[in-house]
Amino acid sequence: MASEIQLTDVTKRYGRRKPAVDNFSMTIPAGEIVVFVGPSGCGKTTTMRMINRLIEPTSGTITIGGEDTSTLDPDKLRRTIGYAIQQAGLFPHMTVAQNIGVVPGLLGWDRKKIADRVEEMLDTVGLDAAEFHDRFPRQLSGGQQQRVGVARALAADPPVLLMDEPFGAVDPITRGNLQDELMRLQGELRKTIVFVTHDFDEAVKLGDRIAVLGEQSKILQYDTPDVILANPADDTVAGFVGAGASLKQLTLRRVRDVELVQPEVIVSTQDEPDEIRRRLTDAGRSYALMLDARRRPVAWVHVREPRVRRPIRDMVAAESTVQDALEAILTEGGNAVVTGARGEFKGLVEIDTVMAVIRDLRETV
Amino acid sequence: MTSTAVATERGATEREETKKASSLRMFAQPIVVVVLVVGVLVWAFTRDLDAIEKQSINAPVLLDAVWDHLVISFVVTALVLIIAVPLGIVLTRQWARASAPVFLAIATIGQASPAIGILVLFFLVSGWEGLWAAALPITFYTLLPVLRNTMVGLQQVDPALVDAGRGIGMSAFAVLRRIEIPLAVPLILAGLRTALVHAVGVATMAVFVNGGGLGLLIDTGYKLSRITVLITGSVLAVALALLVDWLGTVAEQYLGPKGIR
């Protein structure tokens, strides 16, 4: 379930100063992630907060699913719009379960239904219900808090979700994981999500569409990440896209979308070194990939030293971006090893495959 | 990185130390109270008392004095809670914030003026005697710590939490009741403990407006030069203050919100 959001000529003026948001019009399609990206103080957060009326527009209309928000009770309106903010904003004196149950409680669900929903949400955001249910927020890591924050926002199954730099305060690795998680969730839930960030890479990774905003929330460009990366509307947008646009385009393609190759020689941890050497020599290859009994990659083995297991330094998953794969190729000095959901070996990504993706991206845009 | 690690570590040891100090106090303070009370009573009752002393140093009179003292302190606490907490809440709302300095100034005057002065002035103006003549001015005198702590407690609640609460659909009142007040409770209780200890101390002056209490013993002992009566009254007042302080600490320990300690 998702709803289209329509902003028409929305203006926010504080006193007699020039407007913070000036004549903003945009259609946010149902079921898509639209990312507002722009410099600090450009009005992107103000614009987002007018959607759930935390800030009242001075003029203009905002409709969600065709309904004019100004005709609704603001508190009731907000219960139907998920809201996730930086550092999660969890209530420190409430347990994880109580935090997640707040909105269902406000909507008057009965106890049993709330309890079931809390379990379900913890599961959805990848936290073990039994372990985290009764914890307090300060007993969680930043990433876990953020997951709970997302669970709280989604608890009442709102058609629309507003996210204000939700992953701004966590370390880069956790942020990457949370972004992947959000993509996975969105794949299942198909909400209309408005996501505010100042990190353009995050925008490219998450957005179905990106709105690059300038002063007073002026829309500099509103389009798909592909188009913005390939054809920035003006110098300001180009500056925001920054260097390495081609590299960023690689984040738009996933490893599962490209063709994987299978190595000539795959050996198992049980194989004798002599056997490995013989098979490599027969195939005319110098490296074999070694898998364990459950087909998980263990090491590379060279024909001259079949006893030595050379560790695989960097592997990628099917959900990883092609940019991650390129990174792994450069680290490994060879092909990137791709693993599936249970860590099992899927195939290799070659540098030629990456080049083909880049060529393809250039041509399609 | 290293400097923050060191800072956190230092913070942790400091917390450890305060923790140790407070658990020591939790344990030792009631013992001190018992030792003081038993000590002074045994001492007073085993002395050779003259007829005048005997009129004060006997169980019914002592119990009466302690009871009156407790009643005054309790009434003051109740009044302070009823007045200062709601006032603190109102004064931190957006629409009333401008008037906060006025009320804080009045409460500060209350605390800064000598308690005996307020007591006597109130008596002169009202002409009342007894419990209320003592409790009302003492309330005025002890209002400030609770009022100020309620305000500070509410103001230090992270605005992001208020925003989150409103953002997910809580009304302003729900945010106050479910987020702001629970998070301000530790500071409110700390203020209340301070106020209570003040109240127990100042309640010794209730005797001047015929309010009874342990001040009666102190006053009698002083005026009639009976040192035993004077000392018994003083020590019991000190013990009572320590006891109230301890109860306050226990309350802070157990009534504060879980999850933020």
XYZ file of C-alpha atoms in Angstrom:
626
model
C 0.000 0.000 0.000
C 1.391 3.397 -0.907
C 0.085 6.832 -1.726
C 1.160 9.537 -4.108
C 2.243 12.809 -2.525
C 1.582 16.013 -4.368
C 2.999 19.372 -3.336
C 1.598 22.377 -5.140
C 3.043 25.912 -4.852
C 4.119 25.281 -1.279
C 5.768 28.248 0.447
C 7.052 28.634 3.997
C 7.818 32.098 5.224
C 9.136 32.982 8.676
C 8.266 36.582 9.495
C 9.240 39.079 6.820
C 12.485 37.408 5.770
C 12.790 35.777 2.374
C 10.913 32.463 2.309
C 12.647 29.308 3.604
C 10.795 27.333 0.959
C 9.630 29.211 -2.082
C 6.857 27.985 -4.370
C 7.743 24.314 -4.250
C 5.800 21.943 -6.514
C 6.526 18.256 -6.907
C 4.797 14.942 -7.449
C 6.187 12.039 -5.496
C 4.978 8.831 -7.156
C 3.420 6.112 -5.008
C 5.787 3.336 -3.966
C 9.005 5.141 -4.858
C 11.913 6.445 -2.840
C 12.461 10.114 -3.567
C 15.611 11.582 -2.067
C 15.877 15.305 -1.297
C 19.532 16.152 -1.489
C 21.117 19.540 -1.062
C 23.447 21.624 1.084
C 22.702 22.307 4.767
C 20.070 24.963 5.291
C 18.639 24.721 1.784
C 15.182 23.992 3.154
C 15.009 20.281 2.321
C 14.110 19.303 5.886
C 11.591 22.135 6.136
C 9.975 20.906 2.918
C 9.775 17.361 4.244
C 8.362 18.468 7.596
C 5.539 20.287 5.851
C 4.329 16.959 4.474
C 3.410 15.716 7.959
C 2.628 19.250 9.150
C 5.313 19.426 11.807
C 5.729 22.733 10.000
C 2.618 24.377 8.622
C 2.997 25.756 5.089
C 2.384 29.485 4.763
C 0.624 28.846 1.459
C 0.110 26.095 -1.094
C -1.471 22.664 -0.813
C -0.134 19.216 -0.036
C -2.145 16.104 -0.802
C -1.413 12.516 0.172
C -3.322 9.911 -1.805
C -5.464 12.733 -3.149
C -6.465 13.977 0.303
C -5.622 17.554 1.283
C -3.551 17.276 4.487
C -4.663 20.687 5.771
C -8.196 19.326 6.232
C -7.022 16.589 8.637
C -6.216 16.682 12.349
C -2.410 16.998 12.415
C -1.886 14.403 15.172
C -4.068 11.868 13.374
C -2.391 12.671 10.070
C 1.047 11.967 11.564
C -0.046 8.565 12.842
C -0.523 7.561 9.218
C 2.916 8.799 8.158
C 6.049 6.974 9.292
C 8.718 9.271 10.694
C 12.364 8.331 11.202
C 15.034 10.850 12.205
C 18.752 11.137 12.751
C 20.030 9.201 15.789
C 16.695 7.395 15.769
C 15.081 9.623 18.442
C 14.136 6.584 20.513
C 12.567 7.331 23.886
C 15.322 6.385 26.361
C 12.964 5.429 29.194
C 10.973 2.998 27.094
C 12.050 -0.477 26.034
C 12.569 -1.371 22.399
C 9.142 -3.022 22.358
C 7.442 0.005 23.931
C 9.121 2.331 21.443
C 7.926 0.290 18.487
C 4.444 -0.040 19.967
C 3.848 3.695 20.419
C 1.997 4.419 17.170
C -0.142 1.249 17.198
C -1.004 2.233 20.797
C -2.012 5.736 19.678
C -4.196 4.146 17.012
C -5.960 2.147 19.707
C -4.873 -1.356 18.689
C -5.436 -3.986 21.367
C -2.545 -5.334 23.416
C -2.276 -8.671 21.667
C -2.198 -7.119 18.218
C 0.455 -4.606 19.287
C 2.615 -7.344 20.840
C 2.403 -9.456 17.684
C 3.184 -6.478 15.513
C 6.247 -5.560 17.620
C 7.651 -9.076 17.192
C 6.973 -8.935 13.490
C 8.671 -5.541 13.113
C 11.765 -6.605 15.064
C 12.007 -9.554 12.742
C 11.502 -7.325 9.682
C 14.418 -5.059 10.592
C 16.643 -8.027 11.375
C 16.750 -7.910 15.179
C 16.196 -11.007 17.277
C 12.904 -10.378 19.105
C 13.720 -12.426 22.202
C 17.039 -10.677 22.631
C 16.060 -7.076 21.944
C 12.434 -6.874 23.062
C 13.121 -5.662 26.632
C 16.324 -3.754 26.068
C 16.547 -0.013 26.569
C 17.847 2.151 23.723
C 21.130 2.979 25.443
C 21.933 -0.734 25.535
C 21.934 -0.797 21.722
C 24.604 0.170 19.207
C 23.957 3.115 16.893
C 23.023 0.807 14.031
C 20.636 -1.222 16.174
C 18.992 1.974 17.449
C 18.483 3.066 13.877
C 16.872 -0.272 13.005
C 14.491 0.144 15.927
C 13.812 3.688 14.703
C 12.815 2.318 11.304
C 10.714 -0.407 12.958
C 8.900 2.247 14.987
C 8.257 4.307 11.865
C 6.818 1.304 10.042
C 4.907 -0.236 12.957
C 1.470 0.992 11.957
C 2.077 0.100 8.295
C 1.836 3.703 7.029
C 1.584 4.224 3.267
C 4.100 7.060 3.465
C 7.442 7.231 5.242
C 9.488 10.374 5.933
C 13.155 9.861 6.745
C 15.290 12.816 7.829
C 18.974 11.880 7.509
C 18.221 8.655 9.363
C 21.662 7.167 8.800
C 23.607 10.391 9.293
C 25.081 9.558 12.692
C 26.394 6.017 12.217
C 29.762 4.810 10.972
C 30.196 4.250 7.215
C 30.087 0.435 7.372
C 26.922 0.355 9.472
C 25.435 3.022 7.224
C 26.100 0.839 4.192
C 24.394 -2.100 5.903
C 21.397 0.002 6.915
C 21.065 1.311 3.360
C 21.119 -2.252 1.989
C 18.539 -3.219 4.592
C 16.279 -0.319 3.622
C 16.516 -1.326 -0.054
C 15.576 -4.892 0.858
C 12.636 -3.683 2.989
C 11.430 -1.358 0.277
C 11.571 -4.275 -2.157
C 8.951 -5.975 0.014
C 6.913 -3.038 1.283
C 6.825 -0.598 -1.640
C 6.110 2.482 0.502
C 6.251 6.031 -0.718
C 9.432 7.239 0.954
C 10.729 10.788 1.185
C 14.351 10.613 2.253
C 16.414 13.680 3.161
C 20.192 13.591 3.056
C 23.167 15.774 2.206
C 25.148 12.743 1.046
C 24.857 12.477 -2.714
C 26.235 8.925 -2.795
C 23.496 7.856 -0.420
C 20.956 9.542 -2.692
C 22.273 7.658 -5.731
C 22.220 4.368 -3.884
C 18.726 4.648 -2.425
C 16.728 6.915 -4.682
C 14.347 5.865 -7.416
C 14.388 9.580 -8.061
C 16.594 12.321 -6.714
C 15.598 15.930 -6.193
C 18.686 18.130 -6.038
C 17.629 21.214 -4.079
C 19.233 24.626 -3.872
C 18.556 27.716 -1.775
C 14.932 28.119 -0.633
C 14.328 24.520 -1.636
C 14.489 25.433 -5.333
C 14.400 22.253 -7.428
C 17.617 22.257 -9.478
C 16.967 18.847 -10.966
C 14.413 16.128 -10.295
C 15.085 12.907 -12.124
C 16.376 9.359 -11.861
C 19.937 8.885 -10.571
C 21.038 7.641 -14.020
C 20.035 10.852 -15.726
C 21.403 13.144 -13.010
C 24.773 11.378 -13.053
C 24.992 11.415 -16.831
C 23.450 14.823 -17.524
C 23.581 17.215 -14.584
C 21.190 20.089 -15.265
C 23.654 22.837 -14.398
C 27.010 23.528 -12.770
C 25.588 23.493 -9.250
C 24.173 20.012 -9.739
C 27.393 18.921 -11.425
C 29.293 20.225 -8.423
C 27.038 18.240 -6.150
C 27.422 15.102 -8.215
C 31.113 15.631 -7.735
C 34.026 13.843 -9.302
C 33.822 10.252 -10.412
C 30.301 10.252 -11.814
C 31.066 7.085 -13.801
C 32.198 5.316 -10.655
C 28.991 6.395 -8.904
C 26.969 5.062 -11.799
C 28.369 1.671 -10.938
C 26.424 1.849 -7.665
C 23.243 1.789 -9.754
C 23.860 -1.762 -10.913
C 23.841 -4.791 -8.676
C 26.093 -7.816 -8.948
C 23.027 -10.036 -9.383
C 22.210 -8.119 -12.601
C 25.516 -8.873 -14.314
C 26.821 -12.050 -15.821
C 28.994 -14.168 -13.552
C 31.727 -16.445 -14.848
C 32.697 -19.778 -13.370
C 36.390 -20.485 -12.660
C 38.039 -23.229 -14.715
C 39.254 -25.060 -11.675
C 37.360 -25.415 -8.397
C 38.902 -27.587 -5.717
C 37.729 -28.666 -2.299
C 39.455 -28.469 1.043
C 39.611 -32.271 1.051
C 41.639 -32.490 -2.179
C 45.286 -33.564 -1.973
C 47.877 -30.931 -3.046
C 49.157 -33.240 -5.782
C 45.661 -33.660 -7.161
C 45.170 -29.874 -7.167
C 48.471 -29.344 -8.998
C 47.583 -31.993 -11.574
C 44.165 -30.484 -12.286
C 45.596 -26.979 -12.628
C 48.336 -28.181 -14.952
C 45.812 -30.090 -17.074
C 43.630 -27.006 -17.415
C 46.649 -24.791 -18.090
C 45.684 -22.481 -15.225
C 47.754 -21.017 -12.412
C 45.011 -20.395 -9.792
C 42.219 -22.563 -8.412
C 39.397 -21.476 -6.084
C 39.049 -23.666 -3.012
C 35.590 -24.268 -1.500
C 34.702 -26.000 1.764
C 32.197 -28.835 2.210
C 29.287 -26.348 2.175
C 30.590 -24.731 -1.019
C 31.778 -21.591 0.747
C 34.918 -19.962 -0.732
C 37.962 -20.564 1.438
C 41.089 -19.569 -0.466
C 42.946 -19.239 -3.734
C 45.579 -21.901 -4.444
C 48.512 -21.421 -6.848
C 49.828 -24.224 -9.036
C 53.406 -23.911 -7.754
C 52.459 -23.996 -4.059
C 49.319 -26.129 -3.842
C 49.681 -26.436 -0.054
C 49.487 -22.693 0.563
C 45.992 -21.272 0.940
C 46.019 -17.613 -0.085
C 43.171 -15.845 1.751
C 40.412 -14.140 -0.202
C 40.621 -10.568 1.026
C 37.372 -9.190 -0.299
C 34.156 -10.921 -1.355
C 30.884 -9.450 -2.569
C 27.275 -10.580 -2.280
C 24.680 -10.795 -5.032
C 23.044 -7.651 -3.589
C 26.293 -5.675 -3.612
C 26.767 -2.928 -6.169
C 28.996 -3.333 -9.180
C 31.128 -0.608 -7.613
C 31.726 -2.940 -4.648
C 32.692 -5.651 -7.137
C 35.171 -3.313 -8.825
C 36.608 -2.506 -5.408
C 37.035 -6.237 -4.727
C 38.655 -6.792 -8.119
C 41.196 -4.081 -7.365
C 41.888 -5.446 -3.857
C 42.185 -9.022 -5.051
C 44.190 -8.169 -8.147
C 42.013 -10.637 -10.012
C 38.354 -11.525 -10.134
C 35.784 -10.713 -7.461
C 34.301 -13.712 -5.666
C 30.500 -13.564 -5.371
C 28.640 -15.390 -2.620
C 24.945 -16.091 -2.071
C 22.686 -15.630 0.958
C 24.247 -18.477 2.951
C 27.805 -17.637 1.960
C 27.862 -20.237 -0.828
C 29.920 -19.604 -3.958
C 27.993 -18.175 -6.918
C 30.600 -17.140 -9.431
C 33.166 -14.491 -10.316
C 32.939 -10.950 -11.636
C 35.640 -10.109 -14.167
C 37.001 -6.667 -14.942
C 35.662 -7.029 -18.516
C 32.159 -7.438 -17.109
C 32.539 -4.175 -15.188
C 33.765 -2.390 -18.314
C 30.765 -3.702 -20.209
C 28.432 -2.316 -17.511
C 30.066 1.113 -17.828
C 29.722 1.078 -21.626
C 26.121 0.012 -21.290
C 25.332 2.828 -18.807
C 26.868 5.409 -21.154
C 24.758 4.237 -24.048
C 21.391 3.945 -22.324
C 21.348 7.400 -20.776
C 40.078 9.095 19.114
C 42.523 8.418 21.942
C 41.521 11.544 23.813
C 37.816 10.665 23.640
C 38.615 7.138 24.805
C 40.515 8.554 27.755
C 37.677 10.965 28.487
C 35.084 8.185 28.434
C 37.274 6.098 30.673
C 37.667 8.920 33.126
C 33.906 9.515 33.015
C 33.409 5.829 33.743
C 35.691 5.827 36.784
C 34.013 8.971 38.055
C 30.657 7.321 37.664
C 32.043 4.304 39.482
C 33.152 6.522 42.343
C 29.836 8.352 42.664
C 28.120 4.994 42.498
C 30.255 3.693 45.344
C 29.714 6.861 47.370
C 25.954 6.719 46.897
C 25.685 3.033 47.757
C 27.767 3.680 50.869
C 25.397 6.490 51.793
C 22.327 4.372 51.102
C 23.695 1.866 53.569
C 25.338 4.071 56.200
C 22.893 6.950 56.527
C 20.048 5.020 58.215
C 22.565 3.510 60.635
C 23.800 6.973 61.558
C 20.198 8.052 62.144
C 19.481 5.095 64.417
C 22.728 5.589 66.350
C 21.951 9.309 66.829
C 18.385 8.736 68.002
C 19.157 5.800 70.296
C 22.255 7.538 71.603
C 20.555 10.809 72.518
C 17.507 9.074 74.032
C 19.560 6.718 76.192
C 21.707 9.634 77.268
C 18.718 11.874 78.095
C 16.653 9.260 79.896
C 19.510 7.963 82.030
C 20.431 11.393 83.349
C 19.286 12.839 86.627
C 16.413 14.996 85.374
C 14.877 17.788 87.424
C 11.127 18.480 87.465
C 11.246 20.951 84.576
C 13.326 18.648 82.397
C 10.987 15.775 83.161
C 8.134 17.794 81.687
C 9.893 17.721 78.316
C 11.942 14.519 78.397
C 9.184 11.928 78.416
C 7.790 9.679 75.728
C 4.412 11.391 75.037
C 5.948 14.872 74.721
C 8.806 13.670 72.486
C 6.484 11.631 70.275
C 4.133 14.586 70.025
C 6.933 16.902 69.000
C 8.251 14.477 66.383
C 4.726 13.883 65.058
C 3.988 17.608 64.737
C 7.298 18.074 63.000
C 6.531 15.282 60.529
C 3.039 16.632 59.843
C 4.387 20.102 59.063
C 7.075 18.631 56.796
C 4.543 16.406 55.040
C 2.068 19.238 54.469
C 4.880 21.408 53.119
C 5.991 18.640 50.741
C 2.469 18.122 49.482
C 1.970 21.858 48.949
C 5.315 22.220 47.191
C 4.461 19.337 44.869
C 1.008 20.688 44.122
C 2.283 24.207 43.423
C 5.824 23.952 42.068
C 5.571 20.983 39.675
C 2.521 22.205 37.715
C 3.902 25.739 37.755
C 7.231 24.457 36.411
C 5.415 22.583 33.667
C 3.357 25.617 32.658
C 6.376 27.932 32.689
C 8.281 25.712 30.257
C 5.476 25.695 27.677
C 6.162 27.812 24.620
C 3.296 30.213 25.316
C 4.246 30.876 28.946
C 8.007 30.917 28.650
C 8.171 34.707 28.702
C 6.684 34.885 32.193
C 9.111 32.367 33.696
C 11.618 34.950 35.010
C 8.863 36.660 37.042
C 7.930 33.480 38.899
C 11.542 32.431 39.348
C 12.269 35.850 40.842
C 9.397 35.510 43.321
C 10.531 32.013 44.324
C 14.104 33.239 44.682
C 12.944 36.029 46.985
C 11.147 33.368 49.020
C 14.279 31.354 49.445
C 16.654 34.258 49.902
C 14.752 35.961 52.713
C 15.294 34.634 56.240
C 12.784 31.890 57.018
C 11.985 33.337 60.419
C 11.177 36.674 58.795
C 8.667 35.134 56.412
C 7.142 33.113 59.213
C 6.642 36.113 61.479
C 5.476 38.397 58.681
C 2.907 35.844 57.609
C 1.750 35.539 61.209
C 1.451 39.313 61.548
C -0.483 39.638 58.315
C -2.797 36.668 58.731
C -3.055 36.438 62.493
C -3.159 32.626 62.145
C -1.515 30.212 64.535
C -0.628 26.537 64.428
C -0.035 24.119 61.572
C -1.074 26.270 58.591
C 0.566 29.394 59.945
C 3.809 27.394 59.880
C 3.284 25.281 56.755
C 2.343 28.059 54.309
C 5.379 30.314 54.822
C 7.710 27.301 54.929
C 6.217 26.181 51.625
C 6.979 29.570 50.127
C 10.494 29.260 51.495
C 11.107 25.821 49.953
C 9.343 26.314 46.624
C 12.383 27.319 44.599
C 14.395 24.072 44.385
C 11.432 22.086 43.097
C 10.266 24.817 40.726
C 13.729 25.342 39.298
C 14.487 21.642 38.992
C 11.148 20.939 37.336
C 11.907 23.633 34.764
C 15.498 22.553 34.200
C 14.406 18.913 34.083
C 11.893 19.644 31.352
C 14.217 21.971 29.448
C 17.040 19.427 29.307
C 14.863 16.869 27.518
C 16.405 16.460 24.067
C 14.269 18.494 21.602
C 14.776 15.667 19.099
C 12.702 13.406 21.362
C 9.887 15.933 21.510
C 10.112 16.224 17.735
C 10.058 12.440 17.357
C 7.035 12.215 19.645
C 5.088 14.861 17.738
C 6.314 13.439 14.438
C 4.846 9.997 15.070
C 1.495 11.446 16.090
C 1.525 12.152 19.830
C -0.435 15.222 20.907
C 1.469 17.953 22.768
C -0.089 16.705 26.005
C 0.876 13.090 25.312
C 4.466 14.160 24.658
C 4.460 16.009 27.997
C 2.937 13.114 29.914
C 4.780 10.209 28.296
C 8.158 11.699 27.433
C 8.976 15.047 29.021
C 7.739 14.414 32.569
C 9.156 10.891 32.951
C 12.536 12.128 31.744
C 12.401 15.094 34.151
C 11.485 12.966 37.178
C 15.076 12.447 38.424
C 15.679 16.196 38.615
C 12.252 16.891 40.112
C 12.903 14.311 42.817
C 16.343 15.771 43.508
C 14.718 19.182 43.924
C 12.064 17.705 46.157
C 14.678 16.092 48.380
C 16.474 19.416 48.794
C 13.164 21.136 49.527
C 12.207 18.502 52.100
C 15.487 18.762 53.963
C 15.033 22.548 54.045
C 11.482 22.077 55.259
C 12.492 19.786 58.128
C 15.111 22.298 59.179
C 12.873 25.334 58.970
C 10.007 23.493 60.676
C 11.945 23.880 63.933
C 10.773 27.511 63.781
C 7.116 26.531 63.702
C 7.208 26.878 67.483
C 7.179 30.661 67.091
C 3.709 30.559 65.532
C 2.512 27.900 67.936
C 2.996 25.117 65.398
C 4.707 22.660 67.721
C 7.456 20.362 66.485
C 10.967 19.719 67.695
C 11.546 23.484 67.848
C 9.472 23.357 71.004
C 12.167 21.349 72.808
C 14.956 23.552 71.492
C 13.094 26.703 72.521
C 12.228 25.374 75.982
C 15.735 24.100 76.575
C 17.233 27.410 75.567
C 14.863 29.683 77.486
C 14.953 27.654 80.682
C 18.663 26.836 80.401
C 18.006 23.082 80.334
C 20.850 21.773 78.188
C 19.508 18.200 78.083
C 16.230 19.327 76.536
C 18.039 21.587 74.069
C 20.394 18.829 72.938
C 17.640 16.202 72.667
C 15.537 18.499 70.482
C 18.457 19.463 68.247
C 19.757 15.942 67.754
C 16.297 14.605 66.953
C 15.825 17.395 64.398
C 19.158 16.542 62.776
C 18.272 12.836 62.740
C 14.911 13.602 61.154
C 16.537 15.698 58.432
C 19.025 12.932 57.697
C 16.211 10.379 57.577
C 14.175 12.484 55.151
C 17.257 13.029 52.999
C 17.798 9.278 52.922
C 14.176 8.566 52.005
C 14.541 11.086 49.194
C 17.622 9.297 47.900
C 15.823 5.971 47.988
C 12.908 7.499 46.101
C 15.270 8.905 43.462
C 16.827 5.504 43.123
C 13.573 3.633 42.581
C 11.135 6.152 41.105
C 13.402 7.466 38.383
C 12.744 6.193 34.851
C 14.410 2.921 33.979
C 16.744 2.799 31.041
C 18.521 6.086 31.594
C 20.581 5.253 34.652
